[in-house]
Amino acid sequence: MAAQRRNFMQSQQQSWTDDLPLCQLCAVFTATNCVYGPDGKGTQSHPNEDGHFRFRGEDSCFLYGVFNGFDGGRVANFVSQRLTAELLLGQLNSSHSDTDVRRILLQAFDVVEKSYFETIDDSLAEKANLQSQLPEGVLFHQLSPQNQKLSERLGMLEQEVSGGATAVVALILNNKLYIANVGTNRALLCKSSSDGQNQVIQIGRAHTTDNEDEILRLAQLGLDPSRLRQTGLISGQSSTRRIGDYRVKFNYTDIELLSAAKSKPITAEPEIHGGQSLEGVSGFLLLMSEGLIKALEAAHGPEQANQEMVAIVAAELAQQSSLEAVAQAVVERVKRLHHDAFASGRQRASHCSRHEDMTLLIRTLNYPLPDSALTPTQGGRIYPVSVPYSNSQSTSKTSVTLSLVMPSQGTLTNGTNTTSAQDEGTPTPSQSPTATLQSTNTHTQSSSSSSGDGGSLFRQRGSQAAQPDETGRVQPYVDFTQFYRLWGADHCDSQSTQGGLGPQ
């Protein structure tokens, strides 16, 4: 197996991940970064720096990841390929315990970062050599022509070796969920609980100076907690854990804020959660890049960002015919909310002048998409959602209550039809989900549920818009026959004495 992995990674003819099948229970969509001008029009400020993967391995093993690059996309792209090779080429199997899985994940992240730095070793050495040849404290225009060329080459090398990435990785093995997080991306799990309610769970916390566990970790290395909290950013980034970024890994003693550290303070070691059993769980898993989270928080405040995101996803799952369409619709919805907040000129407009790349990965768990031929509530029961997560630092007043129509329990196992071994089983009509959303925001209130016989009032309409008849009228799609009959029965006597008033 070691030889297979080595040969696979050394192949010059294909990518490490070319032969791995994509997971069909998952979809990803990315929107590029944007800066708004005074006229409200947006322009892209740099190439996309996010990365992702979504693979199905052997032994019912599934691997997903979202990577947020900064100062270029090289690290995110490298990690998205190499991490897969370190996890899905025989390293994981169904006999592994939770302890084994955590060990393999930790080892994989360590190997990947070391491998990345090996790819830039030569550039770092050349960079150090050029720096030793240039005089210190001399401006570019004061340099000799030869030294100016050296300085230009130094700038090119700096671009090659700069940059890093944060990562959130989800692994499903033995029907258990493991989350490995490095940095500021986010994982949300929406699931139905045993008492009939659903929970929105944020798995792990962002590794920033707002995280008290991270402050404690850095303080134990000799850093000043007060300065860390006050500064917020470390070498231009909010993350206290990141992959790559040689400046904070090799030259941290030259950074005043980190210079007192006894050992490397900024690490690529992931915080691992799980395994959490998915047996009987219905719902969905969301992996989000920092850009998507920050865009929604900038538009509406951070307090209810998790709840709002789940509400938006649930609403799209109830309407769209494919997961790809759901992922795209959700990201574009957040993009519109962010732009509208900027264009409004109101309180949060100052927070929304720009957004970074936004990536969303959706993985369904026993949650098939609806059949367009069904009525909204067919195929499931409506459960209210209990949302325990709350960010005490928020100032937003947005509140979202969510109800989901979940598919019948027991029909699917982790998204796989029990009558088929394939993970892309086709949902049956009785498994269609829908959602009812209610919000304290008066402009965001909708419902797609129906009850009783109310659905009989609505005639079936085709997918095409209704066409006017020869009189220019459009045939009504609400049938009031039953209403007229009941109204007429209740008012029969009064109509006979008042000359037949009422509907004719």
Coordinates of C-alpha atoms in Angstrom, one line a residue:
M1 CA 0.0 0.0 0.0
A2 CA 2.9 2.4 0.7
A3 CA 4.3 1.7 -2.7
Q4 CA 0.9 2.3 -4.3
R5 CA 0.6 5.7 -2.5
R6 CA 4.2 6.7 -3.5
N7 CA 3.6 5.7 -7.2
F8 CA 0.3 7.5 -7.2
M9 CA 1.7 10.7 -5.9
Q10 CA 4.8 10.6 -8.1
S11 CA 2.8 10.2 -11.3
Q12 CA 3.3 13.0 -13.8
Q13 CA 0.3 12.1 -15.9
Q14 CA -2.6 12.7 -13.5
S15 CA -3.6 14.5 -10.3
W16 CA -3.5 12.6 -7.0
T17 CA -7.3 12.7 -6.9
D18 CA -8.2 11.9 -10.6
D19 CA -9.2 8.3 -9.8
L20 CA -11.2 9.0 -6.7
P21 CA -15.1 9.0 -7.2
L22 CA -16.9 12.2 -6.2
C23 CA -19.6 11.9 -3.5
Q24 CA -23.1 12.3 -5.1
L25 CA -24.7 13.2 -1.8
C26 CA -22.7 16.5 -1.7
A27 CA -22.5 19.7 -3.7
V28 CA -20.2 22.7 -3.6
F29 CA -20.5 26.3 -4.9
T30 CA -18.0 29.1 -4.8
A31 CA -18.5 32.8 -5.5
T32 CA -15.4 35.0 -6.0
N33 CA -14.4 38.0 -3.9
C34 CA -15.9 41.4 -4.6
V35 CA -15.2 45.1 -3.8
Y36 CA -18.1 47.5 -4.2
G37 CA -17.6 50.9 -5.8
P38 CA -19.5 54.1 -4.9
D39 CA -22.1 53.2 -7.6
G40 CA -22.7 49.8 -5.9
K41 CA -21.1 47.8 -8.7
G42 CA -18.8 45.1 -7.7
T43 CA -15.4 44.1 -9.1
Q44 CA -13.1 41.1 -8.3
S45 CA -10.0 42.2 -6.5
H46 CA -7.9 39.0 -6.8
P47 CA -8.2 35.5 -8.2
N48 CA -10.1 32.9 -6.2
E49 CA -8.1 31.6 -3.3
D50 CA -10.6 29.0 -1.9
G51 CA -10.4 25.2 -2.4
H52 CA -12.4 22.2 -1.7
F53 CA -12.8 18.4 -2.2
R54 CA -15.7 15.9 -1.9
F55 CA -14.7 12.2 -2.3
R56 CA -16.1 8.8 -1.7
G57 CA -13.6 6.2 -0.6
E58 CA -13.7 2.5 0.2
D59 CA -15.4 1.0 3.3
S60 CA -18.2 3.6 3.2
C61 CA -15.6 6.3 3.8
F62 CA -16.5 9.9 2.7
L63 CA -14.1 12.9 2.9
Y64 CA -15.0 16.6 2.5
G65 CA -13.0 19.7 2.9
V66 CA -13.2 23.5 2.4
F67 CA -10.0 25.6 2.4
N68 CA -9.7 29.3 2.7
G69 CA -6.5 30.6 1.1
F70 CA -4.9 34.0 1.7
D71 CA -2.1 35.8 -0.1
G72 CA -2.8 33.5 -3.1
G73 CA -4.4 30.2 -3.6
R74 CA -1.3 28.0 -3.9
V75 CA -1.5 26.6 -0.3
A76 CA -5.3 25.9 -0.5
N77 CA -4.8 24.0 -3.9
F78 CA -1.8 22.0 -2.6
V79 CA -3.6 21.0 0.6
S80 CA -6.8 20.0 -1.2
Q81 CA -4.9 17.5 -3.3
R82 CA -2.2 16.3 -0.9
L83 CA -4.5 15.8 2.1
T84 CA -6.7 13.6 0.1
A85 CA -3.7 11.4 -0.8
E86 CA -2.8 11.2 2.9
L87 CA -6.3 10.0 3.9
L88 CA -7.9 8.0 1.1
L89 CA -5.1 5.8 -0.3
G90 CA -5.5 3.0 2.3
Q91 CA -4.8 4.9 5.5
L92 CA -8.4 4.6 6.8
N93 CA -10.6 1.5 7.1
S94 CA -13.6 0.3 9.0
S95 CA -11.5 -1.4 11.7
H96 CA -10.1 1.9 13.0
S97 CA -11.3 3.2 16.4
D98 CA -11.9 6.8 17.2
T99 CA -8.4 7.1 18.6
D100 CA -7.0 5.7 15.4
V101 CA -8.9 8.1 13.2
R102 CA -7.8 11.1 15.3
R103 CA -4.2 10.0 15.1
I104 CA -4.4 9.5 11.3
L105 CA -6.0 13.0 10.8
L106 CA -3.3 14.7 13.0
Q107 CA -0.6 12.9 11.1
A108 CA -2.0 13.8 7.7
F109 CA -2.2 17.5 8.5
D110 CA 1.4 17.5 9.8
V111 CA 2.7 15.6 6.7
V112 CA 0.9 17.9 4.3
E113 CA 2.3 21.1 5.8
K114 CA 5.8 19.7 5.9
S115 CA 5.4 18.6 2.3
Y116 CA 4.3 22.1 1.3
F117 CA 7.3 23.7 2.8
E118 CA 9.5 21.2 1.0
T119 CA 8.1 22.5 -2.3
I120 CA 9.3 26.1 -1.5
D121 CA 12.6 25.2 0.2
D122 CA 14.6 26.2 -2.9
S123 CA 12.8 29.5 -3.2
L124 CA 13.3 30.3 0.5
A125 CA 17.0 29.6 0.2
E126 CA 17.3 31.9 -2.8
K127 CA 15.3 34.5 -1.1
A128 CA 17.6 34.4 1.9
N129 CA 20.7 34.7 -0.3
L130 CA 19.3 37.7 -2.2
Q131 CA 18.5 39.5 1.1
S132 CA 22.0 39.0 2.2
Q133 CA 23.3 40.8 -0.9
L134 CA 21.1 43.8 -0.8
P135 CA 22.0 46.8 1.4
E136 CA 19.6 47.4 4.3
G137 CA 17.5 50.5 4.6
V138 CA 18.1 51.7 1.0
L139 CA 15.1 52.7 -1.1
F140 CA 14.6 51.0 -4.5
H141 CA 15.4 54.0 -6.6
Q142 CA 18.6 54.5 -4.7
L143 CA 19.9 51.0 -5.6
S144 CA 22.3 50.3 -8.4
P145 CA 20.8 48.8 -11.6
Q146 CA 22.2 45.4 -10.6
N147 CA 20.7 45.6 -7.1
Q148 CA 17.4 46.7 -8.5
K149 CA 17.2 43.5 -10.5
L150 CA 18.0 41.6 -7.4
S151 CA 15.2 43.5 -5.6
E152 CA 12.7 42.7 -8.3
R153 CA 13.7 39.0 -8.2
L154 CA 13.3 39.1 -4.4
G155 CA 9.7 40.5 -4.8
M156 CA 8.8 37.6 -7.2
L157 CA 10.2 35.1 -4.7
E158 CA 8.2 36.6 -1.9
Q159 CA 5.0 36.2 -3.9
E160 CA 5.9 32.5 -4.6
V161 CA 6.5 31.6 -1.0
S162 CA 3.9 33.8 0.7
G163 CA 0.4 32.7 1.7
G164 CA -1.3 30.1 3.7
A165 CA -4.7 28.5 4.2
T166 CA -7.3 27.6 6.8
A167 CA -9.2 24.3 6.6
V168 CA -12.2 22.5 7.8
V169 CA -12.4 18.8 6.9
A170 CA -15.3 16.4 7.5
L171 CA -14.7 12.6 7.5
I172 CA -17.5 10.0 7.7
L173 CA -16.3 6.5 8.6
N174 CA -18.3 3.7 10.1
N175 CA -21.3 6.0 10.0
K176 CA -19.5 8.4 12.4
L177 CA -18.7 12.0 11.7
Y178 CA -15.3 13.5 12.4
I179 CA -14.5 17.2 12.0
A180 CA -10.9 18.5 11.8
N181 CA -10.6 22.3 11.9
V182 CA -7.6 24.6 11.4
G183 CA -8.4 28.3 11.5
T184 CA -11.6 30.2 10.8
N185 CA -13.8 28.1 8.6
R186 CA -17.0 26.6 10.0
A187 CA -18.9 23.3 10.2
L188 CA -22.6 23.2 11.0
L189 CA -24.7 20.1 11.6
C190 CA -28.5 20.3 11.4
K191 CA -30.1 17.1 12.7
S192 CA -33.3 15.8 14.1
S193 CA -33.2 14.9 17.8
S194 CA -34.9 12.0 19.5
D195 CA -37.7 14.1 20.9
G196 CA -38.8 15.2 17.5
Q197 CA -37.0 18.5 17.3
N198 CA -34.0 19.5 15.3
Q199 CA -30.8 21.1 16.4
V200 CA -28.3 23.4 14.7
I201 CA -24.9 22.5 16.0
Q202 CA -21.7 24.4 15.4
I203 CA -18.9 21.9 15.6
G204 CA -15.8 23.6 17.0
R205 CA -14.9 27.2 17.3
A206 CA -12.8 29.5 15.1
H207 CA -9.2 29.7 16.1
T208 CA -8.8 33.4 16.7
T209 CA -7.9 35.7 19.6
D210 CA -11.6 35.7 20.5
N211 CA -11.3 32.0 21.4
E212 CA -10.3 31.8 25.1
D213 CA -8.8 28.3 24.6
E214 CA -6.5 29.7 22.0
I215 CA -5.5 32.6 24.2
L216 CA -4.7 30.1 27.0
R217 CA -2.6 28.0 24.6
L218 CA -0.6 31.0 23.4
A219 CA -0.2 32.3 26.9
Q220 CA 1.3 29.0 28.0
L221 CA 3.9 29.6 25.3
G222 CA 4.9 32.9 26.9
L223 CA 2.8 35.4 24.8
D224 CA 0.9 38.3 26.4
P225 CA -2.9 37.6 26.4
S226 CA -3.8 41.2 26.7
R227 CA -1.8 42.2 23.7
L228 CA -3.2 39.3 21.7
R229 CA -6.8 40.3 22.4
Q230 CA -6.0 44.0 21.6
T231 CA -4.2 43.3 18.4
G232 CA -6.6 40.7 17.0
L233 CA -4.7 40.2 13.7
I234 CA -1.4 38.1 13.7
S235 CA 0.7 38.9 10.6
G236 CA -2.3 40.2 8.8
Q237 CA -4.7 37.3 9.6
S238 CA -7.2 36.6 12.3
S239 CA -6.4 32.9 12.6
T240 CA -4.2 31.6 15.3
R241 CA -3.9 28.2 13.4
R242 CA -3.1 28.0 9.7
I243 CA -1.4 25.8 7.2
G244 CA 1.7 27.3 5.5
D245 CA 2.5 31.0 6.0
Y246 CA 6.3 30.6 6.4
R247 CA 6.6 34.0 8.1
V248 CA 4.8 33.0 11.3
K249 CA 6.3 29.4 11.2
F250 CA 10.0 30.1 10.6
N251 CA 10.4 33.8 11.3
Y252 CA 8.0 34.3 14.3
T253 CA 10.9 35.6 16.5
D254 CA 11.1 38.6 14.1
I255 CA 7.4 39.4 14.7
E256 CA 7.1 41.6 17.8
L257 CA 3.8 40.1 18.9
L258 CA 5.2 36.5 18.7
S259 CA 8.8 37.0 19.5
A260 CA 8.5 35.9 23.2
A261 CA 7.1 32.5 22.3
K262 CA 9.0 29.5 23.7
S263 CA 8.1 27.5 20.6
K264 CA 6.2 27.9 17.3
P265 CA 2.9 29.7 18.3
I266 CA 1.0 29.5 15.0
T267 CA 0.4 25.9 14.3
A268 CA -1.3 23.7 11.6
E269 CA -2.4 21.2 14.2
P270 CA -6.2 20.6 13.7
E271 CA -8.7 20.6 16.5
I272 CA -10.6 17.3 16.0
H273 CA -14.2 16.5 17.1
G274 CA -15.8 13.1 16.9
G275 CA -16.6 10.5 16.1
Q276 CA -20.2 11.5 16.4
S277 CA -22.6 8.7 15.4
L278 CA -24.9 9.4 12.4
E279 CA -27.1 6.4 13.0
G280 CA -30.7 7.4 12.4
V281 CA -29.7 11.1 11.8
S282 CA -31.7 13.1 9.3
G283 CA -30.5 16.5 8.2
F284 CA -27.5 18.0 6.5
L285 CA -23.9 19.0 7.1
L286 CA -22.5 22.4 6.0
L287 CA -18.8 23.3 5.6
M288 CA -18.3 27.0 5.0
S289 CA -15.3 29.1 4.2
E290 CA -14.6 32.2 6.3
G291 CA -15.6 34.5 3.5
L292 CA -19.2 33.1 3.4
I293 CA -19.6 33.4 7.2
K294 CA -18.2 36.9 7.3
A295 CA -20.4 38.1 4.5
L296 CA -23.6 37.0 6.2
E297 CA -22.4 38.3 9.6
A298 CA -21.5 41.6 8.0
A299 CA -25.0 41.9 6.5
H300 CA -27.1 40.9 9.4
G301 CA -24.8 40.7 12.4
P302 CA -23.2 37.6 13.9
E303 CA -25.8 36.6 16.5
Q304 CA -28.1 34.5 14.3
A305 CA -25.7 33.7 11.4
N306 CA -25.8 30.0 12.0
Q307 CA -29.6 29.9 12.2
E308 CA -30.0 32.1 9.2
M309 CA -27.7 30.0 7.1
V310 CA -29.5 26.8 8.0
A311 CA -32.9 28.5 7.3
I312 CA -31.7 29.5 3.9
V313 CA -30.4 26.1 3.1
A314 CA -33.5 24.4 4.3
A315 CA -35.7 26.7 2.2
E316 CA -33.6 25.9 -0.9
L317 CA -33.6 22.2 -0.2
A318 CA -37.4 22.4 -0.3
Q319 CA -37.5 24.1 -3.7
Q320 CA -34.5 23.0 -5.8
S321 CA -34.3 19.8 -7.8
S322 CA -30.5 19.2 -7.3
L323 CA -28.0 19.8 -4.6
E324 CA -25.8 21.8 -7.0
A325 CA -28.7 24.2 -7.5
V326 CA -29.2 24.4 -3.7
A327 CA -25.5 25.3 -3.0
Q328 CA -25.5 27.9 -5.8
A329 CA -28.8 29.4 -4.6
V330 CA -27.6 29.7 -1.0
V331 CA -24.3 31.4 -1.9
E332 CA -26.0 33.8 -4.3
R333 CA -28.6 34.6 -1.7
V334 CA -25.9 35.5 0.9
K335 CA -24.1 37.6 -1.9
R336 CA -27.4 39.5 -2.5
L337 CA -28.0 40.1 1.2
H338 CA -24.4 41.4 1.5
H339 CA -24.8 43.7 -1.5
D340 CA -28.2 45.0 -0.4
A341 CA -26.8 45.8 3.1
F342 CA -24.1 47.9 1.4
A343 CA -26.5 49.6 -1.0
S344 CA -29.0 50.4 1.8
G345 CA -26.6 52.9 3.4
R346 CA -27.9 51.9 6.8
Q347 CA -26.1 50.9 10.0
R348 CA -24.4 47.8 8.6
A349 CA -23.4 49.3 5.2
S350 CA -20.0 50.2 6.5
H351 CA -19.3 46.5 7.2
C352 CA -20.2 45.5 3.7
S353 CA -17.9 47.4 1.4
R354 CA -16.3 44.1 0.3
H355 CA -16.4 40.3 0.8
E356 CA -13.8 37.6 0.3
D357 CA -14.3 34.3 -1.7
M358 CA -17.3 32.4 -0.5
T359 CA -17.5 28.6 -0.6
L360 CA -20.3 26.4 0.7
L361 CA -20.3 22.5 0.8
I362 CA -23.6 20.8 1.6
R363 CA -23.7 17.1 2.5
T364 CA -27.2 15.6 3.0
L365 CA -27.9 13.0 5.7
N366 CA -31.0 11.0 5.0
Y367 CA -32.4 14.2 3.4
P368 CA -33.5 13.6 -0.2
L369 CA -34.6 16.5 -2.4
P370 CA -38.3 17.0 -3.0
D371 CA -40.2 15.6 -5.9
S372 CA -41.6 18.6 -7.8
A373 CA -44.9 16.7 -8.4
L374 CA -45.7 16.4 -4.7
T375 CA -47.6 18.8 -2.5
P376 CA -45.3 20.7 -0.1
T377 CA -45.9 18.6 3.0
Q378 CA -46.2 15.2 1.5
G379 CA -43.7 12.6 2.7
G380 CA -42.8 13.9 6.2
R381 CA -43.7 15.4 9.5
I382 CA -43.0 19.0 10.4
Y383 CA -40.6 19.4 13.4
P384 CA -39.8 22.7 15.0
V385 CA -36.1 23.5 15.2
S386 CA -34.4 24.1 18.5
V387 CA -31.3 26.3 18.0
P388 CA -29.0 26.2 21.1
Y389 CA -26.1 28.1 19.6
S390 CA -25.7 31.8 20.5
N391 CA -22.9 34.2 20.2
S392 CA -23.0 36.5 23.2
Q393 CA -20.9 39.1 21.5
S394 CA -23.5 39.8 18.9
T395 CA -25.6 42.9 18.6
S396 CA -28.0 41.6 15.9
K397 CA -31.7 41.4 16.6
T398 CA -32.4 38.9 13.8
S399 CA -34.2 35.8 15.0
V400 CA -35.1 32.8 12.8
T401 CA -37.4 30.0 13.7
L402 CA -37.2 27.0 11.4
S403 CA -39.3 23.9 10.9
L404 CA -38.3 21.1 8.6
V405 CA -40.4 18.4 7.1
M406 CA -38.0 15.5 7.5
P407 CA -38.1 12.2 5.5
S408 CA -39.3 9.0 7.2
Q409 CA -36.7 7.5 9.5
G410 CA -35.3 4.1 8.6
T411 CA -35.7 4.4 4.8
L412 CA -32.2 5.6 4.3
T413 CA -29.0 5.0 6.2
N414 CA -26.6 7.9 6.0
G415 CA -28.1 8.9 2.7
T416 CA -27.9 5.4 1.2
N417 CA -31.0 3.5 0.2
T418 CA -31.1 0.2 2.1
T419 CA -32.0 -1.6 -1.1
S420 CA -28.9 -0.3 -2.9
A421 CA -25.2 -0.2 -2.0
Q422 CA -24.7 3.0 -4.0
D423 CA -24.5 6.4 -2.2
E424 CA -26.5 8.1 -4.9
G425 CA -29.8 6.3 -4.3
T426 CA -32.8 7.9 -5.8
P427 CA -35.3 9.3 -3.3
T428 CA -38.8 8.0 -3.4
P429 CA -41.8 10.4 -3.4
S430 CA -42.6 9.6 0.3
Q431 CA -39.2 11.1 1.3
S432 CA -39.6 14.6 0.1
P433 CA -38.6 17.3 2.6
T434 CA -39.9 20.9 2.8
A435 CA -39.6 23.7 5.2
T436 CA -41.6 26.4 7.0
L437 CA -39.6 29.6 7.8
Q438 CA -40.7 32.4 10.0
S439 CA -38.5 35.4 10.8
T440 CA -38.8 38.5 12.9
N441 CA -37.6 40.4 9.8
T442 CA -40.8 41.4 8.2
H443 CA -39.3 41.3 4.8
T444 CA -38.3 37.6 5.2
Q445 CA -41.4 35.7 6.1
S446 CA -42.5 32.8 4.0
S447 CA -44.2 29.4 4.2
S448 CA -44.3 26.4 2.0
S449 CA -46.4 24.2 4.2
S450 CA -50.0 23.4 3.9
S451 CA -52.5 21.6 6.2
G452 CA -55.9 20.1 6.0
D453 CA -57.7 20.4 2.7
G454 CA -56.4 23.8 2.0
G455 CA -54.3 22.5 -0.9
S456 CA -57.5 21.6 -2.8
L457 CA -58.1 25.3 -3.4
F458 CA -55.1 25.5 -5.7
R459 CA -55.4 24.1 -9.1
Q460 CA -52.5 22.3 -10.7
R461 CA -50.4 24.7 -12.9
G462 CA -47.9 23.7 -15.5
S463 CA -44.3 24.9 -15.4
Q464 CA -45.0 27.5 -18.0
A465 CA -46.6 30.9 -17.1
A466 CA -50.4 31.1 -17.7
Q467 CA -51.3 32.7 -21.0
P468 CA -54.2 35.2 -21.4
D469 CA -57.3 34.1 -23.3
E470 CA -58.9 36.0 -26.2
T471 CA -60.3 38.6 -23.8
G472 CA -56.9 39.3 -22.3
R473 CA -57.7 37.6 -19.0
V474 CA -55.6 34.9 -17.3
Q475 CA -57.5 31.9 -16.0
P476 CA -57.6 32.0 -12.2
Y477 CA -55.6 29.3 -10.4
V478 CA -57.5 29.6 -7.1
D479 CA -60.8 27.7 -7.2
F480 CA -63.4 29.4 -5.0
T481 CA -66.2 26.9 -5.9
Q482 CA -66.2 25.4 -2.5
F483 CA -66.2 28.8 -0.8
Y484 CA -69.1 30.0 -2.9
R485 CA -71.1 26.8 -2.1
L486 CA -70.5 27.2 1.7
W487 CA -71.2 30.9 1.6
G488 CA -74.3 30.4 -0.4
A489 CA -75.6 27.8 2.1
D490 CA -75.1 30.1 5.0
H491 CA -76.7 33.1 3.3
C492 CA -79.5 31.4 1.3
D493 CA -82.3 33.1 3.2
S494 CA -80.8 36.6 3.2
Q495 CA -80.2 36.4 -0.5
S496 CA -83.9 35.5 -1.2
T497 CA -85.1 38.6 0.7
Q498 CA -82.4 41.0 -0.5
G499 CA -82.6 40.3 -4.2
G500 CA -79.9 37.8 -4.5
L501 CA -76.9 39.7 -3.2
G502 CA -73.7 37.8 -3.0
P503 CA -71.5 36.0 -5.4
Q504 CA -73.1 34.9 -8.7

